[in-house]
Tab-separated table of C-alpha atoms in Angstrom:
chain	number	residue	atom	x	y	z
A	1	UNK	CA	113.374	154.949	98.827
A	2	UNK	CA	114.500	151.932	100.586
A	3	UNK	CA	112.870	150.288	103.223
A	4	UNK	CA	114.322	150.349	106.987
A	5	UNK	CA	114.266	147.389	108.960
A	6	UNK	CA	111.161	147.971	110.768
A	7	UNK	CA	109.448	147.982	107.235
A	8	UNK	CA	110.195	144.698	106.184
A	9	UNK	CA	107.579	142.260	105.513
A	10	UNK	CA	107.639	139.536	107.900
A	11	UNK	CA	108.729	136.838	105.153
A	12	UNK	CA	111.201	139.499	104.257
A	13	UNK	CA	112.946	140.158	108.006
A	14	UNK	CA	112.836	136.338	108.283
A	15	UNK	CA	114.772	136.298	105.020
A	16	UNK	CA	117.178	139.394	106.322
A	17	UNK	CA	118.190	137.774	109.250
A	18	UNK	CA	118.829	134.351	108.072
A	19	UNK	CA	121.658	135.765	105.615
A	20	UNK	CA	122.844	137.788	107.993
A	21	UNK	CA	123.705	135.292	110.432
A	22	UNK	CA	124.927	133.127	107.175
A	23	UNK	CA	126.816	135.951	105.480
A	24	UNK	CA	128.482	136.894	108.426
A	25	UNK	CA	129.727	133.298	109.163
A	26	UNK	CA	130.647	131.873	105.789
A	27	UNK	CA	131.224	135.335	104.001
A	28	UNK	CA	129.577	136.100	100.110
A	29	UNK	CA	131.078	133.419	98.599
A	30	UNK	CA	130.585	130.806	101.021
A	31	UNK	CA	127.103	131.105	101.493
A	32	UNK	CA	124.248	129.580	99.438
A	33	UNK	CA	121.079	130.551	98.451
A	34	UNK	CA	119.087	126.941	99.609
A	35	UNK	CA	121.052	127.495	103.282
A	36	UNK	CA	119.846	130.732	103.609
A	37	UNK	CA	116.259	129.571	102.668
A	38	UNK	CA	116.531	126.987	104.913
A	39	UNK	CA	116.934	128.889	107.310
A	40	UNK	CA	114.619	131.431	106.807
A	41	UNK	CA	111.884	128.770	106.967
A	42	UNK	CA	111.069	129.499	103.230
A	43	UNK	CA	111.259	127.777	99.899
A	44	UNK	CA	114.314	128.953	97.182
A	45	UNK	CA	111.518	129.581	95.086
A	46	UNK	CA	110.024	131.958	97.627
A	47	UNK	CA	113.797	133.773	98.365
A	48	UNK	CA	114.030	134.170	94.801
A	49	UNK	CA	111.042	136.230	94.677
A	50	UNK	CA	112.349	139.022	96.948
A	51	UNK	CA	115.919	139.038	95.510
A	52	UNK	CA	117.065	137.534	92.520
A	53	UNK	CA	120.600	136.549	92.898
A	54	UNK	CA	123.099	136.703	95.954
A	55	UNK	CA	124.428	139.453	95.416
A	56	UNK	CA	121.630	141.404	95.557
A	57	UNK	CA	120.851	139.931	98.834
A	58	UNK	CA	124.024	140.938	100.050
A	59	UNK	CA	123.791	144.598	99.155
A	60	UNK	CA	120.236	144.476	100.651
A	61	UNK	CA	121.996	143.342	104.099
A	62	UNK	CA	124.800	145.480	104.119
A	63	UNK	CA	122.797	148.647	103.394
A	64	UNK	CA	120.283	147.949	105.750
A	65	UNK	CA	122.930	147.268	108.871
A	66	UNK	CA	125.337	150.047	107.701
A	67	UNK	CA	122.037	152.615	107.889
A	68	UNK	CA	120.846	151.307	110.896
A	69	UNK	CA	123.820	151.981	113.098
A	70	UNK	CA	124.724	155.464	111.282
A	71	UNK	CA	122.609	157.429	113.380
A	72	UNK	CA	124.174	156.306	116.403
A	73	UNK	CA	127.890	156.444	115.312
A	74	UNK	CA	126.813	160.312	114.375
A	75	UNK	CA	125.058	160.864	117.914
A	76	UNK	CA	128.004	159.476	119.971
A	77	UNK	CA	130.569	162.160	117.723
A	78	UNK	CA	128.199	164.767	118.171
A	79	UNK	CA	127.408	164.254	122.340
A	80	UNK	CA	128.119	167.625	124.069
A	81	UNK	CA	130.825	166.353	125.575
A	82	UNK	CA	134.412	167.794	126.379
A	83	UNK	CA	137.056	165.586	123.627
A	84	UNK	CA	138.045	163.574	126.237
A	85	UNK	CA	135.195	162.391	127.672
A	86	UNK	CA	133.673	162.246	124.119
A	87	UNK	CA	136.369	160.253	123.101
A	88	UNK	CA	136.345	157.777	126.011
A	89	UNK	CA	132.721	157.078	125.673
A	90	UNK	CA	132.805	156.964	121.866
A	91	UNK	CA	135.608	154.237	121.989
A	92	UNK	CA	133.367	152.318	124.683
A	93	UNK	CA	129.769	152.530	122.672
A	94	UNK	CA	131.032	152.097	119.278
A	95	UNK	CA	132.779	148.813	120.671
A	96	UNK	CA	129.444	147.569	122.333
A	97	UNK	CA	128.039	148.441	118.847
A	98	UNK	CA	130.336	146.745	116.405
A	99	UNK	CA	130.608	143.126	119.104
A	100	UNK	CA	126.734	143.283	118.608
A	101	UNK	CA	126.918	143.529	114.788
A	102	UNK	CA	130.595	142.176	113.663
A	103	UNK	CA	129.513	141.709	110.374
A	104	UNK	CA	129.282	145.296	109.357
A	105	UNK	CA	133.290	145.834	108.809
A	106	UNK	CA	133.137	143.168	106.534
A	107	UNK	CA	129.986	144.100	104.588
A	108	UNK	CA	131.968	148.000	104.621
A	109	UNK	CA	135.205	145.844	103.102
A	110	UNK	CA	133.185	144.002	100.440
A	111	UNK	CA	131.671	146.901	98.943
A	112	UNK	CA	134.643	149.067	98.800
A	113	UNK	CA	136.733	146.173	96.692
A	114	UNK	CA	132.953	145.968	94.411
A	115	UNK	CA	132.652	149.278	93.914
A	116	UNK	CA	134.511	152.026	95.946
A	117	UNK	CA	132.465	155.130	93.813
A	118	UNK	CA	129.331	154.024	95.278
A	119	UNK	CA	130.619	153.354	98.801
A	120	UNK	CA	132.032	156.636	99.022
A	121	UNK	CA	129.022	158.566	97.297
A	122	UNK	CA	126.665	156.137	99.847
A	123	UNK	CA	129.067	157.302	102.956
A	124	UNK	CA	129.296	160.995	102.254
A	125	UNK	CA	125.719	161.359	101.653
A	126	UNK	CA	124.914	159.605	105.346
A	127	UNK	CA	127.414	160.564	107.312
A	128	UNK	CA	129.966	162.871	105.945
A	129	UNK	CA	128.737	166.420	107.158
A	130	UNK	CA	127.711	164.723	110.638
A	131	UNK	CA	131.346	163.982	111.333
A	132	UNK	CA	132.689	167.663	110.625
A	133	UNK	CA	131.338	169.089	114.269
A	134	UNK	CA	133.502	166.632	115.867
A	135	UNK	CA	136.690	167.334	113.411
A	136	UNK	CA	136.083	170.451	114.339
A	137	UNK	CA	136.059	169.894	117.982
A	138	UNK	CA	139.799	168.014	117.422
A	139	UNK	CA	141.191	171.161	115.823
A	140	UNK	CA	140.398	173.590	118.279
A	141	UNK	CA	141.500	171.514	120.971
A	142	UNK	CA	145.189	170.753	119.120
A	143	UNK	CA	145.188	174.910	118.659
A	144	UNK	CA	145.157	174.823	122.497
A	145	UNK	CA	147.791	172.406	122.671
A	146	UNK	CA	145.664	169.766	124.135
A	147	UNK	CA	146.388	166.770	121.568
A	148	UNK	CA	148.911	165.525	119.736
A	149	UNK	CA	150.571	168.069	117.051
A	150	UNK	CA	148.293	165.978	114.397
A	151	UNK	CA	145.665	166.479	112.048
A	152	UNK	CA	142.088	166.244	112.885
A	153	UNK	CA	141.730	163.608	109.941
A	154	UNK	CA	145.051	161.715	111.147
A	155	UNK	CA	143.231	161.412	114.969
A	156	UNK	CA	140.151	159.918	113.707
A	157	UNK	CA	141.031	157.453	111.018
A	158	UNK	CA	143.791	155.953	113.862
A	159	UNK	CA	140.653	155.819	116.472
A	160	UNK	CA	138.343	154.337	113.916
A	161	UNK	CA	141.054	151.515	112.910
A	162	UNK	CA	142.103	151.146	116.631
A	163	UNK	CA	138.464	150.029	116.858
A	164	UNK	CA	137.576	148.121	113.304
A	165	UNK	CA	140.745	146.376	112.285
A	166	UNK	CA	140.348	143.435	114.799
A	167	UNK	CA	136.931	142.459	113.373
A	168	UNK	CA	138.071	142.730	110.086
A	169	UNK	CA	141.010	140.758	110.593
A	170	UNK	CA	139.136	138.120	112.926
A	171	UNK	CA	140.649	135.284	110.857
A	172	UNK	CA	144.100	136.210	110.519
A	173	UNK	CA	144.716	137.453	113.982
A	174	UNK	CA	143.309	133.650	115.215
A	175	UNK	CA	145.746	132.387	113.185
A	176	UNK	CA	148.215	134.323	114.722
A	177	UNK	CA	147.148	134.259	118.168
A	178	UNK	CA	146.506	130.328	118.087
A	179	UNK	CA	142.618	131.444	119.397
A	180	UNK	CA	139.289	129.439	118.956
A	181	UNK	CA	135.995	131.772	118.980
A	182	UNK	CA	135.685	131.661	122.830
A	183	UNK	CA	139.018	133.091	123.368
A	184	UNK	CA	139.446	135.327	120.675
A	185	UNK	CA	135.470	136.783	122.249
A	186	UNK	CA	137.525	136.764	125.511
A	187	UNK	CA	140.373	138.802	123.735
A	188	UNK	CA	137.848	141.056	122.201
A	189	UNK	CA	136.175	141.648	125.735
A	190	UNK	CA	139.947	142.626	126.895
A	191	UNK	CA	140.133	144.964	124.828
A	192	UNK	CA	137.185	146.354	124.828
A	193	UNK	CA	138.152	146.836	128.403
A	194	UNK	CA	141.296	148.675	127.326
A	195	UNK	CA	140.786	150.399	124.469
A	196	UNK	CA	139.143	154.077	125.513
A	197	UNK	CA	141.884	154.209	127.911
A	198	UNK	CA	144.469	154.074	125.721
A	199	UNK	CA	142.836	156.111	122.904
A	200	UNK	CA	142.681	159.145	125.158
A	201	UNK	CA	146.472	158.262	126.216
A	202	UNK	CA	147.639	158.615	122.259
A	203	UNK	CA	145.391	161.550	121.578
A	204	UNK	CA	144.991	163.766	124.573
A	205	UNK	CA	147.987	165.617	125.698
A	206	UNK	CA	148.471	165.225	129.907
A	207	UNK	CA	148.111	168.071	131.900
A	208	UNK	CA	151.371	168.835	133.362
């Protein structure tokens, strides 16, 4: 069984958090083993002890952060909450979630292009059955003609890229936008702003 965070060894959460913060600026292939023992405050010798290659470090960090925020992604889908106001709040926690830990899109990303059998047995076994209450929640509210004439699946997977896509696409949409890091945070505070606002718009139905 694998360890959560609050298990780690000291040298080991040193070592966790040091790639972190490197794998989530320079990406797997950018970083390097001696910057990430650097900055852990350890020898490459010592790193190499606890994981063996990069990789392995990498999967170690990405399973880690993706099963540390899965219990709260299920708790906000599953708040006894009418779909609107579960939606709205959703939207707005899930966005104060992801700004705190960017990285996990991208960890989510890598592993699907590695090896898409194990991400979807990993993501099915943690949180598959604990999104069905609030599928189910979508469907009886379209019977009563209180969304959109769409799928339960369709309404989720648009608010989860609504949400996701801009931290996966970071660098592209910089590009685009002609933003540094402060004002591409600044956009991402904007729309953090907007965004549960206009995810009830698309979904909900108004009340005539």
């Amino acid at each position: 069984m694998k360890k959560e965070n609050s298990e780690l060894s000291s040298t080991e959460l040193k070592i966790f958090e040091a790639a972190r913060e490197i794998f989530q600026a320079k990406g797997l292939e950018g970083a390097r083993m001696q910057e990430i023992a650097d900055k852990a405050d350890i020898n490459k010798s010592m790193l190499h002890y606890y994981y063996r290659s990069k990789a392995k470090l990498f999967e170690k960090v990405y399973q880690l952060s993706v099963i540390k925020l899965i219990p709260k992604i299920t708790e906000l889908l599953n708040e006894d909450l009418p779909l609107e106001q579960k939606i709205r709040s959703f939207a707005d926690k899930y966005m104060q979630i992801i700004k705190v830990n960017p990285d996990i899109p991208l960890f989510v990303l890598h592993e699907m292009n590695k090896d898409p059998n194990r991400l979807q047995n990993f993501m099915l076994g943690q949180i598959g059955e604990k999104v069905q209450p609030f599928l189910q929640q979508i469907k009886e509210e379209r019977k009563k003609g209180n969304t959109v004439d769409m799928p339960a699946e369709q309404i989720m997977v648009n608010i989860m890229s609504l949400m996701i896509f801009p931290f996966i696409g970071r660098p592209v949409f910089k590009a685009i936008l002609d933003k540094d890091d402060e004002k591409y945070n600044a956009f991402m505070e904007e729309r953090h702003r907007m965004l549960p606002d206009y995810i009830v718009s698309i979904v909900m139905k108004k009340s005539s």
